[in-house]
XYZ file of N, CA and C in Angstrom:
492
model
N 95.622 67.933 67.411
C 95.119 69.306 67.402
C 96.040 70.150 66.520
N 95.448 70.867 65.594
C 96.221 71.740 64.721
C 96.669 72.979 65.494
N 97.724 73.597 65.025
C 98.264 74.789 65.675
C 97.219 75.904 65.707
N 96.454 76.046 64.617
C 95.438 77.098 64.566
C 94.391 76.902 65.658
N 93.984 75.657 65.850
C 92.994 75.338 66.882
C 93.578 75.611 68.264
N 94.836 75.205 68.450
C 95.506 75.427 69.738
C 95.620 76.921 70.029
N 95.977 77.711 69.008
C 96.107 79.159 69.204
C 94.766 79.799 69.522
N 93.725 79.344 68.851
C 92.387 79.889 69.115
C 91.991 79.605 70.565
N 92.241 78.387 71.003
C 91.940 78.019 72.392
C 92.797 78.846 73.348
N 94.079 78.964 73.022
C 95.030 79.734 73.822
C 94.550 81.178 73.985
N 94.198 81.828 72.878
C 93.760 83.224 72.902
C 92.503 83.427 73.733
N 91.642 82.424 73.797
C 90.369 82.584 74.507
C 90.445 82.235 75.997
N 91.592 81.716 76.451
C 91.742 81.366 77.869
C 91.593 82.611 78.746
N 90.924 82.455 79.873
C 90.827 83.537 80.855
C 92.152 83.607 81.619
N 92.568 84.804 81.957
C 93.835 84.973 82.684
C 93.821 84.236 84.018
N 92.669 84.213 84.668
C 92.591 83.537 85.964
C 92.857 82.035 85.841
N 92.707 81.490 84.630
C 92.961 80.059 84.425
C 94.437 79.734 84.234
N 95.251 80.736 83.927
C 96.668 80.447 83.674
C 97.623 81.156 84.632
N 97.095 82.033 85.477
C 97.960 82.762 86.413
C 98.620 81.790 87.387
N 99.871 82.071 87.750
C 100.504 81.246 88.788
C 99.811 81.478 90.134
N 99.990 80.551 91.049
C 99.426 80.727 92.392
C 99.933 82.041 92.977
N 99.075 82.751 93.666
C 99.412 84.072 94.179
C 100.644 84.036 95.083
N 100.771 82.967 95.866
C 101.904 82.865 96.810
C 103.247 82.833 96.091
N 103.249 82.524 94.791
C 104.511 82.402 94.060
C 104.961 83.702 93.403
N 104.106 84.738 93.399
C 104.518 85.986 92.756
C 105.159 86.919 93.787
N 106.132 87.716 93.350
C 106.839 88.596 94.289
C 106.003 89.827 94.663
N 105.610 89.899 95.922
C 104.789 91.010 96.414
C 105.367 91.500 97.735
N 105.473 92.829 97.854
C 105.905 93.444 99.110
C 104.954 94.590 99.423
N 104.988 95.039 100.668
C 104.190 96.193 101.053
C 105.025 97.463 100.877
N 104.351 98.602 100.831
C 105.003 99.892 100.588
C 106.079 100.205 101.616
N 105.953 99.666 102.832
C 106.928 99.975 103.880
C 108.087 98.969 103.962
N 108.193 98.066 102.992
C 109.297 97.099 102.970
C 110.611 97.834 102.704
N 111.655 97.495 103.447
C 112.946 98.177 103.298
C 113.634 97.781 101.988
N 114.494 98.669 101.495
C 115.139 98.462 100.200
C 116.064 97.254 100.175
N 116.690 96.924 101.291
C 117.559 95.760 101.326
C 116.763 94.489 100.994
N 115.565 94.393 101.539
C 114.702 93.246 101.241
C 114.316 93.217 99.765
N 114.062 94.385 99.194
C 113.720 94.479 97.774
C 114.891 93.993 96.925
N 116.090 94.467 97.245
C 117.273 94.064 96.486
C 117.492 92.554 96.559
N 117.228 91.958 97.709
C 117.375 90.501 97.847
C 116.402 89.763 96.930
N 115.174 90.266 96.835
C 114.178 89.645 95.944
C 114.609 89.795 94.489
N 115.099 90.976 94.132
C 115.452 91.257 92.744
C 116.722 90.547 92.281
N 117.408 89.885 93.188
C 118.543 89.052 92.750
C 118.052 87.879 91.924
N 116.835 87.419 92.184
C 116.330 86.232 91.497
C 115.036 86.480 90.722
N 114.506 87.684 90.777
C 113.250 88.006 90.072
C 113.453 89.233 89.191
N 112.628 89.374 88.172
C 112.727 90.529 87.273
C 111.943 91.734 87.773
N 111.067 91.514 88.753
C 110.227 92.597 89.261
C 109.650 92.187 90.610
N 109.081 93.171 91.293
C 108.342 92.912 92.529
C 107.175 93.902 92.560
N 105.987 93.398 92.890
C 104.799 94.240 93.002
C 104.781 94.885 94.382
N 104.335 96.138 94.446
C 104.243 96.861 95.711
C 102.767 97.146 95.982
N 102.300 96.677 97.148
C 100.913 96.899 97.553
C 100.887 97.743 98.821
N 99.747 98.381 99.055
C 99.606 99.232 100.242
C 99.783 98.407 101.512
N 99.020 97.334 101.612
C 99.166 96.415 102.737
C 98.610 95.055 102.324
N 98.926 94.056 103.118
C 98.528 92.676 102.777
C 97.030 92.427 102.954
N 96.357 93.281 103.704
C 94.923 93.076 103.939
C 94.105 93.402 102.692
N 94.309 94.618 102.151
C 93.472 94.981 100.999
C 94.152 94.775 99.652
N 95.465 94.577 99.629
C 96.238 94.300 98.418
C 96.083 95.379 97.338
N 95.810 96.617 97.768
C 95.705 97.719 96.802
C 97.060 97.911 96.128
N 97.069 97.837 94.808
C 98.315 97.930 94.045
C 98.821 99.365 94.035
N 100.067 99.536 94.456
C 100.704 100.855 94.463
C 101.633 101.002 93.273
N 102.398 99.945 92.978
C 103.350 100.053 91.881
C 104.139 98.785 91.663
N 105.181 98.954 90.876
C 106.077 97.853 90.535
C 107.507 98.364 90.632
N 108.402 97.495 91.057
C 109.830 97.793 91.020
C 110.435 96.741 90.108
N 111.031 97.188 89.022
C 111.651 96.279 88.062
C 113.139 96.144 88.370
N 113.699 95.062 87.927
C 115.125 94.787 88.095
C 115.969 95.983 87.646
N 115.636 96.543 86.478
C 116.414 97.669 85.941
C 116.263 98.948 86.773
N 115.197 99.047 87.572
C 115.000 100.224 88.421
C 116.082 100.339 89.491
N 116.760 99.249 89.767
C 117.810 99.244 90.787
C 118.932 100.213 90.405
N 119.120 100.431 89.115
C 120.149 101.377 88.668
C 119.909 102.751 89.292
N 118.650 103.218 89.278
C 118.333 104.520 89.866
C 118.576 104.532 91.368
N 118.348 103.407 92.011
C 118.547 103.297 93.464
C 120.030 103.400 93.801
N 120.866 102.789 92.968
C 122.296 102.727 93.252
C 123.056 104.003 92.893
N 122.543 104.771 91.937
C 123.230 106.000 91.534
C 123.097 107.083 92.600
N 124.104 107.951 92.721
C 123.961 109.089 93.643
C 122.965 110.088 93.060
N 122.330 110.898 93.896
C 121.301 111.844 93.427
C 121.767 112.755 92.299
N 123.002 113.230 92.371
C 123.467 114.172 91.346
C 123.551 113.539 89.956
N 123.639 112.226 89.871
C 123.690 111.539 88.578
C 122.359 111.638 87.841
N 121.284 111.951 88.556
C 119.959 112.057 87.951
C 119.637 113.469 87.474
N 120.427 114.441 87.870
C 120.076 115.837 87.622
C 120.491 116.348 86.245
N 121.011 115.483 85.402
C 121.507 115.941 84.110
C 120.403 116.229 83.102
N 119.177 115.804 83.368
C 118.070 116.054 82.443
C 116.928 116.745 83.169
N 116.231 117.584 82.442
C 115.050 118.237 82.977
C 113.981 117.186 83.243
N 113.296 117.292 84.343
C 112.229 116.342 84.642
C 112.695 115.062 85.312
N 113.968 114.978 85.637
C 114.498 113.764 86.258
C 114.516 113.875 87.780
N 113.980 114.946 88.329
C 114.074 115.159 89.778
C 113.376 114.062 90.573
N 112.313 113.473 90.032
C 111.638 112.409 90.772
C 112.560 111.195 90.927
N 113.419 110.967 89.935
C 114.360 109.843 90.033
C 115.432 110.121 91.084
N 115.719 111.392 91.330
C 116.683 111.758 92.368
C 116.230 111.185 93.707
N 114.934 111.272 93.954
C 114.390 110.791 95.219
C 114.373 109.264 95.307
N 114.588 108.589 94.173
C 114.595 107.132 94.172
C 115.980 106.572 94.504
N 116.942 107.452 94.667
C 118.295 107.036 95.000
C 118.407 106.769 96.501
N 119.186 105.760 96.858
C 119.454 105.483 98.278
C 120.022 106.723 98.960
N 120.982 107.366 98.295
C 121.595 108.561 98.864
C 120.670 109.768 98.792
N 119.621 109.687 97.971
C 118.659 110.776 97.856
C 117.525 110.649 98.860
N 117.575 109.593 99.672
C 116.579 109.451 100.720
C 115.629 108.273 100.588
N 115.704 107.535 99.491
C 114.816 106.382 99.326
C 115.149 105.330 100.379
N 114.137 104.828 101.063
C 114.371 103.841 102.116
C 113.407 102.668 102.049
N 112.242 102.883 101.449
C 111.188 101.864 101.433
C 110.729 101.594 100.002
N 110.032 100.478 99.825
C 109.522 100.094 98.507
C 108.646 101.192 97.912
N 107.822 101.813 98.741
C 106.945 102.875 98.262
C 107.693 104.074 97.712
N 108.938 104.273 98.141
C 109.750 105.400 97.677
C 110.235 105.216 96.247
N 110.449 103.974 95.841
C 111.061 103.736 94.529
C 110.125 103.071 93.522
N 108.939 102.657 93.949
C 108.025 101.949 93.051
C 107.556 102.839 91.904
N 107.518 102.274 90.720
C 106.942 102.949 89.557
C 105.433 102.917 89.730
N 104.823 104.099 89.791
C 103.386 104.193 90.092
C 102.505 103.940 88.874
N 103.044 104.118 87.695
C 102.250 103.930 86.477
C 102.355 102.471 86.036
N 101.567 101.647 86.685
C 101.613 100.214 86.425
C 100.541 99.847 85.412
N 100.912 99.036 84.455
C 99.922 98.554 83.502
C 99.225 97.351 84.106
N 97.911 97.440 84.140
C 97.112 96.386 84.743
C 96.150 95.808 83.715
N 95.610 94.675 84.055
C 94.587 94.049 83.236
C 93.580 93.419 84.190
N 92.313 93.499 83.831
C 91.269 92.938 84.690
C 91.302 91.424 84.671
N 90.896 90.846 85.771
C 90.962 89.395 85.941
C 90.063 88.627 84.974
N 89.034 89.279 84.425
C 88.138 88.563 83.512
C 88.568 88.661 82.047
N 89.725 89.277 81.788
C 90.228 89.399 80.417
C 90.834 88.077 79.947
N 91.112 88.014 78.643
C 91.648 86.785 78.039
C 93.141 86.929 77.745
N 93.732 85.808 77.365
C 95.134 85.789 76.954
C 95.344 86.744 75.778
N 94.434 86.730 74.814
C 94.570 87.624 73.662
C 94.573 89.085 74.109
N 93.714 89.456 75.049
C 93.692 90.827 75.580
C 95.055 91.180 76.173
N 95.627 90.244 76.917
C 96.930 90.488 77.561
C 98.035 90.654 76.519
N 98.048 89.794 75.515
C 99.078 89.878 74.467
C 98.971 91.208 73.732
N 97.760 91.624 73.420
C 97.575 92.891 72.709
C 98.050 94.071 73.547
N 97.786 94.036 74.841
C 98.221 95.125 75.724
C 99.747 95.126 75.849
N 100.343 93.941 75.971
C 101.806 93.846 76.054
C 102.454 94.413 74.790
N 101.874 94.080 73.651
C 102.420 94.578 72.386
C 102.271 96.094 72.293
N 101.094 96.601 72.610
C 100.821 98.032 72.492
C 101.782 98.862 73.339
N 102.043 98.394 74.574
C 102.882 99.161 75.496
C 104.311 98.640 75.599
N 104.630 97.613 74.807
C 105.984 97.034 74.756
C 106.491 96.647 76.152
N 105.653 95.881 76.864
C 106.027 95.400 78.189
C 105.880 93.883 78.247
N 106.459 93.279 79.274
C 106.469 91.828 79.378
C 105.675 91.280 80.549
N 105.168 92.163 81.418
C 104.413 91.684 82.575
C 103.282 92.666 82.893
N 102.127 92.106 83.242
C 100.959 92.902 83.616
C 100.478 92.465 84.989
N 100.030 93.430 85.771
C 99.400 93.119 87.051
C 97.949 92.742 86.767
N 97.507 91.608 87.283
C 96.109 91.220 87.139
C 95.384 91.730 88.374
N 94.368 92.558 88.129
C 93.672 93.212 89.230
C 92.178 92.925 89.199
N 91.598 93.067 90.365
C 90.158 92.968 90.539
C 89.780 94.129 91.459
N 89.116 95.130 90.922
C 88.770 96.350 91.663
C 89.996 97.020 92.293
N 91.088 97.114 91.540
C 92.298 97.781 92.016
C 93.145 96.969 92.967
N 92.687 95.756 93.265
C 93.434 94.869 94.162
C 94.248 93.883 93.343
N 95.509 93.724 93.699
C 96.375 92.776 93.007
C 95.934 91.351 93.328
N 95.621 90.584 92.288
C 95.252 89.182 92.518
C 96.179 88.224 91.786
N 97.068 88.775 90.936
C 97.987 87.910 90.205
C 98.785 88.697 89.192
N 99.460 87.944 88.337
C 100.249 88.555 87.276
C 100.221 87.652 86.054
N 100.476 88.252 84.918
C 100.644 87.487 83.695
C 101.859 88.078 82.987
N 102.761 87.195 82.586
C 103.978 87.636 81.918
C 104.111 86.888 80.600
N 104.994 87.399 79.774
C 105.254 86.734 78.508
C 105.739 85.307 78.742
N 106.559 85.110 79.749
C 107.043 83.759 80.064
C 105.894 82.823 80.419
N 104.950 83.306 81.209
C 103.790 82.501 81.591
C 102.973 82.146 80.343
N 102.808 83.113 79.446
C 102.055 82.869 78.216
C 102.746 81.841 77.329
N 104.055 81.962 77.202
C 104.816 80.988 76.406
C 104.679 79.595 77.007
N 104.841 79.489 78.315
C 104.703 78.187 78.992
C 103.331 77.571 78.736
N 102.292 78.391 78.819
C 100.929 77.894 78.619
C 100.703 77.439 77.179
N 101.214 78.202 76.207
C 101.071 77.793 74.808
C 101.794 76.471 74.564
N 103.012 76.340 75.072
C 103.763 75.090 74.891
C 103.045 73.922 75.545
N 102.441 74.153 76.702
C 101.681 73.101 77.365
C 100.498 72.670 76.498
N 99.783 73.645 75.970
C 98.633 73.339 75.108
C 99.057 72.551 73.869
N 100.167 72.955 73.259
C 100.637 72.263 72.060
C 101.058 70.837 72.379
N 101.714 70.637 73.520
C 102.126 69.274 73.925
C 100.918 68.404 74.205
N 99.979 68.951 74.988
C 98.781 68.196 75.359
C 97.981 67.839 74.123
N 97.850 68.800 73.200
C 97.041 68.565 72.004
C 97.775 67.850 70.894
N 99.076 67.718 71.040
C 99.867 67.042 70.019
C 99.993 67.834 68.723
N 99.859 69.153 68.794
C 99.946 69.977 67.595
C 101.383 69.977 67.048
N 101.498 70.043 65.768
C 102.805 70.080 65.105
C 102.930 71.370 64.298
N 104.077 72.001 64.415
C 104.321 73.179 63.572
C 104.547 72.701 62.158
N 103.943 73.386 61.201
C 104.136 73.029 59.788
C 104.844 74.173 59.089
N 105.849 73.828 58.333
C 106.612 74.859 57.608
C 105.979 75.139 56.258
């Protein structure tokens, strides 16, 4: 299989065909305590926050780098106009649960979209992970790492060779 053929196949794959099993993605509910979040973020780059496990309504995401805001004292956030919301994300500013610190503006992609759709969205917004949703409910995730793994798998299976 030529690389061009492999890429064409790769781009046309549905996200639901390459998403990891749902049980393997980091998901917590809005009322999860921050200590539990920090434990997850020791080994993961992010954690999805949902309203509850029954309806899986996506509330937000907490990224590894967001922990900086949690650890800083509230006054460290007040140096810029418009930073007051980050003040509340500090442990000392009153943040106690996942819902308190989750970034609410989450980039999502519908479950029926393709790999190419996901790559284009990642490029446009300069992000590495998208929540895969179905009617606002979290059903999975797609990340750059997952996409790379899938492309490498396709190239190995098809025996494609890079040509210089």
